[in-house]
Short mmCIF file of C-alpha atoms and ligand atoms in Angstrom, two decimals:
data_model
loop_
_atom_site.label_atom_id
_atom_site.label_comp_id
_atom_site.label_asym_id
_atom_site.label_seq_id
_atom_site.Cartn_x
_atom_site.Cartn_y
_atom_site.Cartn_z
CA UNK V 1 120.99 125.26 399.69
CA UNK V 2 119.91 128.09 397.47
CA UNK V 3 116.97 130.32 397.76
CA UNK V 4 113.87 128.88 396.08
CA UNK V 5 111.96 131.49 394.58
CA UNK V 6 108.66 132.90 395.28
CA UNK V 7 106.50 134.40 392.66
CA UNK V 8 107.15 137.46 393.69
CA UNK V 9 111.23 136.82 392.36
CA UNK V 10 110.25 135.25 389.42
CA UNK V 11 106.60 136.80 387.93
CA UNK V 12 106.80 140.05 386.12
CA UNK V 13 106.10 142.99 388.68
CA UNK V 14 103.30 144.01 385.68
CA UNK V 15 101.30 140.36 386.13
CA UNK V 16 101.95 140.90 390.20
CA UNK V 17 99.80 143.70 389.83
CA UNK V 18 97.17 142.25 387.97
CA UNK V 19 94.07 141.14 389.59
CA UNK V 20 92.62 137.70 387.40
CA UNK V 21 89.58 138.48 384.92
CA UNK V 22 86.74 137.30 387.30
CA UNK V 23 83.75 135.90 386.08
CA UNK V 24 80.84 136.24 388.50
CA UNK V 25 79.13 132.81 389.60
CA UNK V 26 75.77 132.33 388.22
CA UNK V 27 74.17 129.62 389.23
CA UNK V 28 70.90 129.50 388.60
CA UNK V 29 70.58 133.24 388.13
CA UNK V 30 69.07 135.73 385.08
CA UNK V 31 72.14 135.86 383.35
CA UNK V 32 72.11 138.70 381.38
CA UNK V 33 75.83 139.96 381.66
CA UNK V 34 78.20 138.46 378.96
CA UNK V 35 76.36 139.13 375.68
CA UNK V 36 74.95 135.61 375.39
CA UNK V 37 72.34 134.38 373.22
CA UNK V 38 69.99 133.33 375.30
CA UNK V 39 68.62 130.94 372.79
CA UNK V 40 69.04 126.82 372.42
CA UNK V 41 69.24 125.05 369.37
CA UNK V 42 66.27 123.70 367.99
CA UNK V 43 65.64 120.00 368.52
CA UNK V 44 66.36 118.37 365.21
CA UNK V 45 69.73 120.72 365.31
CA UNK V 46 70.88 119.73 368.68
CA UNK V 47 70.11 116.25 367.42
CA UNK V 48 72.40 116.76 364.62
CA UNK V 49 75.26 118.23 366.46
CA UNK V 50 74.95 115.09 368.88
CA UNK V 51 75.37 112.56 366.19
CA UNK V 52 78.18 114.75 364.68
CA UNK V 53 80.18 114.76 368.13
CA UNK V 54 79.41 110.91 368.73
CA UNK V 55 81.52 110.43 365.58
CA UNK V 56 83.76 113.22 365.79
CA UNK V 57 87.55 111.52 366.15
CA UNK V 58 88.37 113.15 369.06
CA UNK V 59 91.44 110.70 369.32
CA UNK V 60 93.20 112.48 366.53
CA UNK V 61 94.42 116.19 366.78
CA UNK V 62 92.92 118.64 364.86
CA UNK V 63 93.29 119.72 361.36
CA UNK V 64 95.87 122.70 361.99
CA UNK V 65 94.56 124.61 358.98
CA UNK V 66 90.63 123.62 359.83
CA UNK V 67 90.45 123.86 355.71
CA UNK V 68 86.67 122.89 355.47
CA UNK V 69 85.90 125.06 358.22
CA UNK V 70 87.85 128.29 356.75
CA UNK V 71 86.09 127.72 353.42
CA UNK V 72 82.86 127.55 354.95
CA UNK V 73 82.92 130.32 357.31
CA UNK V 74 84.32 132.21 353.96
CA UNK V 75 81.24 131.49 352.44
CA UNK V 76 78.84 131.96 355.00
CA UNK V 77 80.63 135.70 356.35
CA UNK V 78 81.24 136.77 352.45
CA UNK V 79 84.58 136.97 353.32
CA UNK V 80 86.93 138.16 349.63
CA UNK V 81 88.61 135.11 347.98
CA UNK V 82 91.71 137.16 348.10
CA UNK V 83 91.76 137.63 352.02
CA UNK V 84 93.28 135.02 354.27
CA UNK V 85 91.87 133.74 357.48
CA UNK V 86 93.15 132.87 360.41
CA UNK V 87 90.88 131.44 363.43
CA UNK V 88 91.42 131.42 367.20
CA UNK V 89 90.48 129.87 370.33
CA UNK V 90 87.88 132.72 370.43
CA UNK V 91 89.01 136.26 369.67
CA UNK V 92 90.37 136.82 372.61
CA UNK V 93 92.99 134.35 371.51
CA UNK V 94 93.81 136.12 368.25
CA UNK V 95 94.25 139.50 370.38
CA UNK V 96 96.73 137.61 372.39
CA UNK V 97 98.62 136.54 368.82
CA UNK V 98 98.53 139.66 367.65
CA UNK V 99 100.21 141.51 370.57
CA UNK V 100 102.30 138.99 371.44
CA UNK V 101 103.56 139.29 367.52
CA UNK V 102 103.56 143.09 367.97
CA UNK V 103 105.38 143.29 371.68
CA UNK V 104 108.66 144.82 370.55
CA UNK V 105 110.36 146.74 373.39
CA UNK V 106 108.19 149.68 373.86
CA UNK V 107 105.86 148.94 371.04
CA UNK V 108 102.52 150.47 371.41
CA UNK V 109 98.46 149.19 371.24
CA UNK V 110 96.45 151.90 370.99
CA UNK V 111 92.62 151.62 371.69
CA UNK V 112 89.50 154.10 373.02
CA UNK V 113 88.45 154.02 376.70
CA UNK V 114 85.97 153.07 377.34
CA UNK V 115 86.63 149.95 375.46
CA UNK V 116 86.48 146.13 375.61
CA UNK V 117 88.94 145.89 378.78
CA UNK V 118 90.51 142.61 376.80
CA UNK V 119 92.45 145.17 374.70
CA UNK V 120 94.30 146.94 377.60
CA UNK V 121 95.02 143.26 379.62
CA UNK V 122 96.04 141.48 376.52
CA UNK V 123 98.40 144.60 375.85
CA UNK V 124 99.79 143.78 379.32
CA UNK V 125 100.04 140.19 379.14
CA UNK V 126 102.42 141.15 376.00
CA UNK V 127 104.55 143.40 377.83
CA UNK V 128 102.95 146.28 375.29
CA UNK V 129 102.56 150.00 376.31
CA UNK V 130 98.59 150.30 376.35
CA UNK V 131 97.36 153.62 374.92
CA UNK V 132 93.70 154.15 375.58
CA UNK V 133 92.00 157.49 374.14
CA UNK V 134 89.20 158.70 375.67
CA UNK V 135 85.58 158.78 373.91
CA UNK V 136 83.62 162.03 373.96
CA UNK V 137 80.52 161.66 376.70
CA UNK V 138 78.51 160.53 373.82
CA UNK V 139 81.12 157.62 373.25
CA UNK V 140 81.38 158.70 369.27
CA UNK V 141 85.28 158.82 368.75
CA UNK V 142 87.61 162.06 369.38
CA UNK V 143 88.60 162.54 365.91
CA UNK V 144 90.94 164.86 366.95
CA UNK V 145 92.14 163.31 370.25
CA UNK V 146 92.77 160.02 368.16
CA UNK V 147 94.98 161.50 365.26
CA UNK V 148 97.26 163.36 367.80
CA UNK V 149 97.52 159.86 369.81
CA UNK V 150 98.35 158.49 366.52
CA UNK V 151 100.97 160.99 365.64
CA UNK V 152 102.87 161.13 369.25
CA UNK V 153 102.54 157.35 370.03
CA UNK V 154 103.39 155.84 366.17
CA UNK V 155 101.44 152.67 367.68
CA UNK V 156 102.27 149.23 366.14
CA UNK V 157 98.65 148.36 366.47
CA UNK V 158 94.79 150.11 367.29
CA UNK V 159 91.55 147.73 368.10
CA UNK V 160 88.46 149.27 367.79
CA UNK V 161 84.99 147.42 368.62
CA UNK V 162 82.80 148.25 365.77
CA UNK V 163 80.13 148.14 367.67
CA UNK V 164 81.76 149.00 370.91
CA UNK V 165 81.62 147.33 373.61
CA UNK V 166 80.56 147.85 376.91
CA UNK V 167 79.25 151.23 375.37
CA UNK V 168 77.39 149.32 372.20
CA UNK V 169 76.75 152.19 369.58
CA UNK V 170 78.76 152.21 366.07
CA UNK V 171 81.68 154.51 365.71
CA UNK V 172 80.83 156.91 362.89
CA UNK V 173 82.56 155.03 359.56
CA UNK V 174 84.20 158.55 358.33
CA UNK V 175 86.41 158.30 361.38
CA UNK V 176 87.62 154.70 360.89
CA UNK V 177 88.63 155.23 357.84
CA UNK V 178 90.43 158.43 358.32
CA UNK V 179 92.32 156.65 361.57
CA UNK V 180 93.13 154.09 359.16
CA UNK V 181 94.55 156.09 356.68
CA UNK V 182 96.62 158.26 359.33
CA UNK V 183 97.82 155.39 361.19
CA UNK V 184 101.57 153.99 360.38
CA UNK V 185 100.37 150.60 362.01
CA UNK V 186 98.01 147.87 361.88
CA UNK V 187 93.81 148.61 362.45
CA UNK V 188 91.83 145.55 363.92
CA UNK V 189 87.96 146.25 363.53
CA UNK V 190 86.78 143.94 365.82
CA UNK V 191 83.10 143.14 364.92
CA UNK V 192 81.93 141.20 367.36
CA UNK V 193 78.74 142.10 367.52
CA UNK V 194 78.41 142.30 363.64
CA UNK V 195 74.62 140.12 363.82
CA UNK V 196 73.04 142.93 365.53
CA UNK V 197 74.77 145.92 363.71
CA UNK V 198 73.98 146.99 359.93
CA UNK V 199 77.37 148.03 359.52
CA UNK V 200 81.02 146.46 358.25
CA UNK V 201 84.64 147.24 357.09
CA UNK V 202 84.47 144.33 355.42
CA UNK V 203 84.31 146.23 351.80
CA UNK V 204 87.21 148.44 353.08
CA UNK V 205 89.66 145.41 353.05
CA UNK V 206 91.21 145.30 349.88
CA UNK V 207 91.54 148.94 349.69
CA UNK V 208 93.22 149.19 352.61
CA UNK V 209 96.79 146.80 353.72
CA UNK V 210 96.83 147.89 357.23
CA UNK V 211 93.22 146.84 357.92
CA UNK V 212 92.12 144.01 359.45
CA UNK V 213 88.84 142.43 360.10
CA UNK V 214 88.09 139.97 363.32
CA UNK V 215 84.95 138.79 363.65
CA UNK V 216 83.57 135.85 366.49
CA UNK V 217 80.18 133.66 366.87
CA UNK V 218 80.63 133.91 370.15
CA UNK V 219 77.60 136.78 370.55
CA UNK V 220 75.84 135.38 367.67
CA UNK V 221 75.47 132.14 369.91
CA UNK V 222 78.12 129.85 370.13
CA UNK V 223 79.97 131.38 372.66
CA UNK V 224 80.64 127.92 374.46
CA UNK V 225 82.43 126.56 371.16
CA UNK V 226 85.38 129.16 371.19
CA UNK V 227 85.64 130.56 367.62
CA UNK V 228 86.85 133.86 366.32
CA UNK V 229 88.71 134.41 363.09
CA UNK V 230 90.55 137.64 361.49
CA UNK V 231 91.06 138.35 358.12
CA UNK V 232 92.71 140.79 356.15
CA UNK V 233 96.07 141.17 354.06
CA UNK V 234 98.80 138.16 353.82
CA UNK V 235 101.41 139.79 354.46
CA UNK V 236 100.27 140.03 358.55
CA UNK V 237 98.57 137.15 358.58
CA UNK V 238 101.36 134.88 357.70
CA UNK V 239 103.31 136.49 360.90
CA UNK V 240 100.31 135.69 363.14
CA UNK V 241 99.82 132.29 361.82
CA UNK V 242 103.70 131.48 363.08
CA UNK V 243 102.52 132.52 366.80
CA UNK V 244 99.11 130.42 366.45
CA UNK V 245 99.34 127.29 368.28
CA UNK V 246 98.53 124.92 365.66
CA UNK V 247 95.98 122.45 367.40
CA UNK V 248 94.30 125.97 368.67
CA UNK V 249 90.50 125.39 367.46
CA UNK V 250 89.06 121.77 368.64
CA UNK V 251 87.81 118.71 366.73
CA UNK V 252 84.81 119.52 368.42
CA UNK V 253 84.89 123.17 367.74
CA UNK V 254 85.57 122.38 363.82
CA UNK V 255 83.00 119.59 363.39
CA UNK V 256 80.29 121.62 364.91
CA UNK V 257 80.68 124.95 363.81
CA UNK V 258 80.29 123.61 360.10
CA UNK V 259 76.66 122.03 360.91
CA UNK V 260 75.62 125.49 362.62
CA UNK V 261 76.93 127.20 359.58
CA UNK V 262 75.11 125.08 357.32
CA UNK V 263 72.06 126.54 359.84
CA UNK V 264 72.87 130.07 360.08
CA UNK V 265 69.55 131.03 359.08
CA UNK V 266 68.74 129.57 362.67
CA UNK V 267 71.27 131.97 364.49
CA UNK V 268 70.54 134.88 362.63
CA UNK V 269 66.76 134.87 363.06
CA UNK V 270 67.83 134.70 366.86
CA UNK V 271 69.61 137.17 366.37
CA UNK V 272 66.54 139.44 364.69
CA UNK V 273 64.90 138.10 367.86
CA UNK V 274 67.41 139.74 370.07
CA UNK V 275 67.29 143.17 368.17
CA UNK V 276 63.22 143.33 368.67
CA UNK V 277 63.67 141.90 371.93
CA UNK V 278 66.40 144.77 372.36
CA UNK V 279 64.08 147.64 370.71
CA UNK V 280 61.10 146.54 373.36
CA UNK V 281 63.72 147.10 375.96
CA UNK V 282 65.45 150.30 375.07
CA UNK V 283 61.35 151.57 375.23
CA UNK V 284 61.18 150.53 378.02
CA UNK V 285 63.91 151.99 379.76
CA UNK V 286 63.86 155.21 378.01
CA UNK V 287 60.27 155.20 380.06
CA UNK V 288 61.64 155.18 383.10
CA UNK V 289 62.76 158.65 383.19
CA UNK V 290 65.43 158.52 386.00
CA UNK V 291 67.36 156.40 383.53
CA UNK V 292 69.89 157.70 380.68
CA UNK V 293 69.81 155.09 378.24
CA UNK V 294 72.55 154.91 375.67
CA UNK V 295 71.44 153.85 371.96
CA UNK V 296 72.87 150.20 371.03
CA UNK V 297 73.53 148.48 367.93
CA UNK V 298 74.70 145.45 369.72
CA UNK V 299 73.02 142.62 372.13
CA UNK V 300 73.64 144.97 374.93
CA UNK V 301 72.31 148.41 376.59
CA UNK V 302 74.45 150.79 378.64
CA UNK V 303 72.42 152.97 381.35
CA UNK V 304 72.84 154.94 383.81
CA UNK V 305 71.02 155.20 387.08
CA UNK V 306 71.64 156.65 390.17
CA UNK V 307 73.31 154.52 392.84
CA UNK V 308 74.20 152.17 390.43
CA UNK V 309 76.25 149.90 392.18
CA UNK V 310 73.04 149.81 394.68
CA UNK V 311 71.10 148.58 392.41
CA UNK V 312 73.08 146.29 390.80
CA UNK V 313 73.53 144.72 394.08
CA UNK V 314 69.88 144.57 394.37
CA UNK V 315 69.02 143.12 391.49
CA UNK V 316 71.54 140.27 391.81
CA UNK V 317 70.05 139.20 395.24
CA UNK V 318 66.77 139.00 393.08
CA UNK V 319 68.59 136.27 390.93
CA UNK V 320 69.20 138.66 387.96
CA UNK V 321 73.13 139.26 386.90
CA UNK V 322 73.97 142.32 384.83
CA UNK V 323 77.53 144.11 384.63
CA UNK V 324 78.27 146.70 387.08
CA UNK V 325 80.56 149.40 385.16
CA UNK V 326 80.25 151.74 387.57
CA UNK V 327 84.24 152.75 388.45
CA UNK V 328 85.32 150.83 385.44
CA UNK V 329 85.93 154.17 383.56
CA UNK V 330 85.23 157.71 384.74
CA UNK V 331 82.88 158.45 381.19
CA UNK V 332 80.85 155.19 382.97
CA UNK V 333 80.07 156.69 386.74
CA UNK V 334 77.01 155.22 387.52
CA UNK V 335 76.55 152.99 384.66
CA UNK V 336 75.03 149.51 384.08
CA UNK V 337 75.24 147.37 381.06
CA UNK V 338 72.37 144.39 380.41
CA UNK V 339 72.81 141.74 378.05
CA UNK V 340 69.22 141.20 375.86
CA UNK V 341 67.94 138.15 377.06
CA UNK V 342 64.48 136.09 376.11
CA UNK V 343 61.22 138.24 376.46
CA UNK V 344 60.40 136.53 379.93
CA UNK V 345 64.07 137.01 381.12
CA UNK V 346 63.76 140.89 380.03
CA UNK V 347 60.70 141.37 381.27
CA UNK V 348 62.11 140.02 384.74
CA UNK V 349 64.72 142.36 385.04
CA UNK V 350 62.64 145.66 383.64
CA UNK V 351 59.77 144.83 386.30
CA UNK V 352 62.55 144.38 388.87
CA UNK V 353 64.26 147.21 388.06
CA UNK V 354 61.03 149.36 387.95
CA UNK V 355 60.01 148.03 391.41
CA UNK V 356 63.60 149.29 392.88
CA UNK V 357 63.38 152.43 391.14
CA UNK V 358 59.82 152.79 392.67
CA UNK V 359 61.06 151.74 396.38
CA UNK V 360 63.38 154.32 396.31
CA UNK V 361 61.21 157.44 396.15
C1 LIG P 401 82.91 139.43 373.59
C2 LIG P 401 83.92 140.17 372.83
C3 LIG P 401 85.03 139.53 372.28
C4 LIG P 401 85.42 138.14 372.68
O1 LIG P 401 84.94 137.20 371.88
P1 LIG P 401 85.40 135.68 371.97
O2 LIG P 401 85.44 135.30 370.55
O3 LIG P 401 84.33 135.00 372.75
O4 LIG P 401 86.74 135.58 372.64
C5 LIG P 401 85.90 140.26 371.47
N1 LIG P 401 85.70 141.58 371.28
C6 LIG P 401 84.66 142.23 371.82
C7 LIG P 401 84.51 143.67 371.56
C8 LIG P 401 83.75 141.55 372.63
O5 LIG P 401 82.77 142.22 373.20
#
């Protein structure tokens, strides 16, 4: 008989190494670590969306093109007639198309560290060479460090978070653009925190064929629904769209985007909730003066404490869950990042985090 394999014979040595994105049970915790909104629906919507997925024909596949829901999400975004759109099963899944259209042998993606880590696994997953150029201690981009990346590596394709995530400040827009320019490859500016951010590319599009623009409502608050979408020129997009799976974005997903679109003036006052709620909290961490607090124009703050990973440990066995980056990248030694919650949620976790800074001395 022959050998049967085991995975180590058979899985790529790269993916052996890997150790499986882990998502940290919650259960009845604070959960203020993956950029949620922490806000419901309001009744008569939720009552809405119910009746919608009571008729939804979830014995049929999906539209493949979701027409109606491109059209509307073109409306509500402002998103140029000229500009196709292509959606995904989230973003994440539209990072995955893109590399996986990219992935020639020794292809590059090119990105900033510290940066959303999806970037560098994705560019794994795809059998890319991952390129990640360090930020300067203020996180603003290397302007310098980033052109000479550009020029040795000739990368097939750079992401940039615009705001960045997990360090949430906006790269300055002068950079971008001159990256773009210099660049022989594809730009994604991934806005995914675009509701809490003054700032786009969005105007840059049609000036510019190697830009694209991916946007998600996952932050803005559907994350549970799974829907990002890029957009830029044709000419890419059609080569995605042959990698897309083409039942990718759910009945479900379709159906009940469109009502919250037709409600957006719901999720963006939320989302004007979560940048007071986020202003209160910035004050109130910049108080405590053993903190540094990084400036955020996202749903997010970065700080940095001493002992962090102490703390964080602390705080979760008081039932609040942040994200320890502490060891995730050296420019992040001894740094937390906390999701903006509701006001009594924040105002948990700042009197928490006061009372452990307070035990300690
Ligand atoms: C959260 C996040 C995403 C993932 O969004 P999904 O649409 O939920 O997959 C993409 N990019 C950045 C920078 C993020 O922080």
């Amino acid at each position: 008989m022959m050998h049967s394999y085991q995975p180590t014979d058979i899985i790529r040595p790269e993916i052996l190494e890997l150790k499986a994105y882990h998502v940290p049970p919650a259960t009845g915790m604070i959960k203020l670590d993956a950029m949620e909104n922490p806000y419901t629906l309001p009744e008569a919507l939720q009552s809405e969306v119910a009746q919608i997925a009571a008729l939804a024909p979830i014995n049929r596949y999906p539209d493949p093109n979701a027409t109606e829901l491109k059209s509307a999400l073109r409306q509500t975004l402002g998103i140029p007639e000229s500009m196709p759109i292509m959606l995904g099963n989230g973003s994440d899944e539209i990072i995955q198309i893109i590399a996986m259209a990219t992935a020639k042998p020794g292809a590059v993606l090119l990105s900033v560290e510290p940066a959303f880590v999806m970037f560098r696994m994705i560019a794994t997953f795809a059998n890319m060479r991952y390129v990640g150029v360090p930020l300067k201690r203020d996180f603003s981009l290397d302007a310098d460090a980033m052109l000479k990346a550009i020029e040795q590596h000739k990368p097939a394709v750079i992401f940039l978070a615009y705001p960045n995530n997990p360090t949430g400040n906006l790269f300055d827009k002068d950079v971008l653009m001159q990256i773009i320019r210099a660049t022989p490859g594809i730009v994604i500016i991934d806005e995914a925190y675009h509701a809490f951010a003054d700032a786009s590319v969005i105007d840059e599009l049609e000036q510019h064929p190697n830009l694209l623009l991916m946007r998600t409502l996952s932050k803005l608050g559907l994350a549970g629904l799974r829907l990002g979408l890029i957009t830029g020129h044709s000419a890419w997009l059609n080569e995605f769209e042959k990698i897309r799976l083409p039942y990718n974005v759910s009945v479900l997903t379709q159906h009940i985007t469109q009502i919250a679109l037709r409600h957006i003036d719901v999720l963006l006052r939320q989302a004007e909730q979560i940048k007071v709620e986020r202003a209160r909290m910035y004050a109130q961490l910049t108080a405590m003066n053993t903190l540094e607090v990084f400036p955020s124009d996202a749903n997010f703050i970065l700080f940095r404490v001493n002992h962090a990973t102490r703390i964080f440990q602390m705080l979760k066995e008081k039932g609040i869950l942040i994200k320890n980056l502490d060891s995730a990248h050296a420019l992040l030694d001894n740094c937390l990042r906390v999701t903006v919650g509701t006001f009594e949620e924040n105002a948990q976790f700042i009197a928490t985090l006061q009372n452990l800074l307070n035990e300690k001395h």
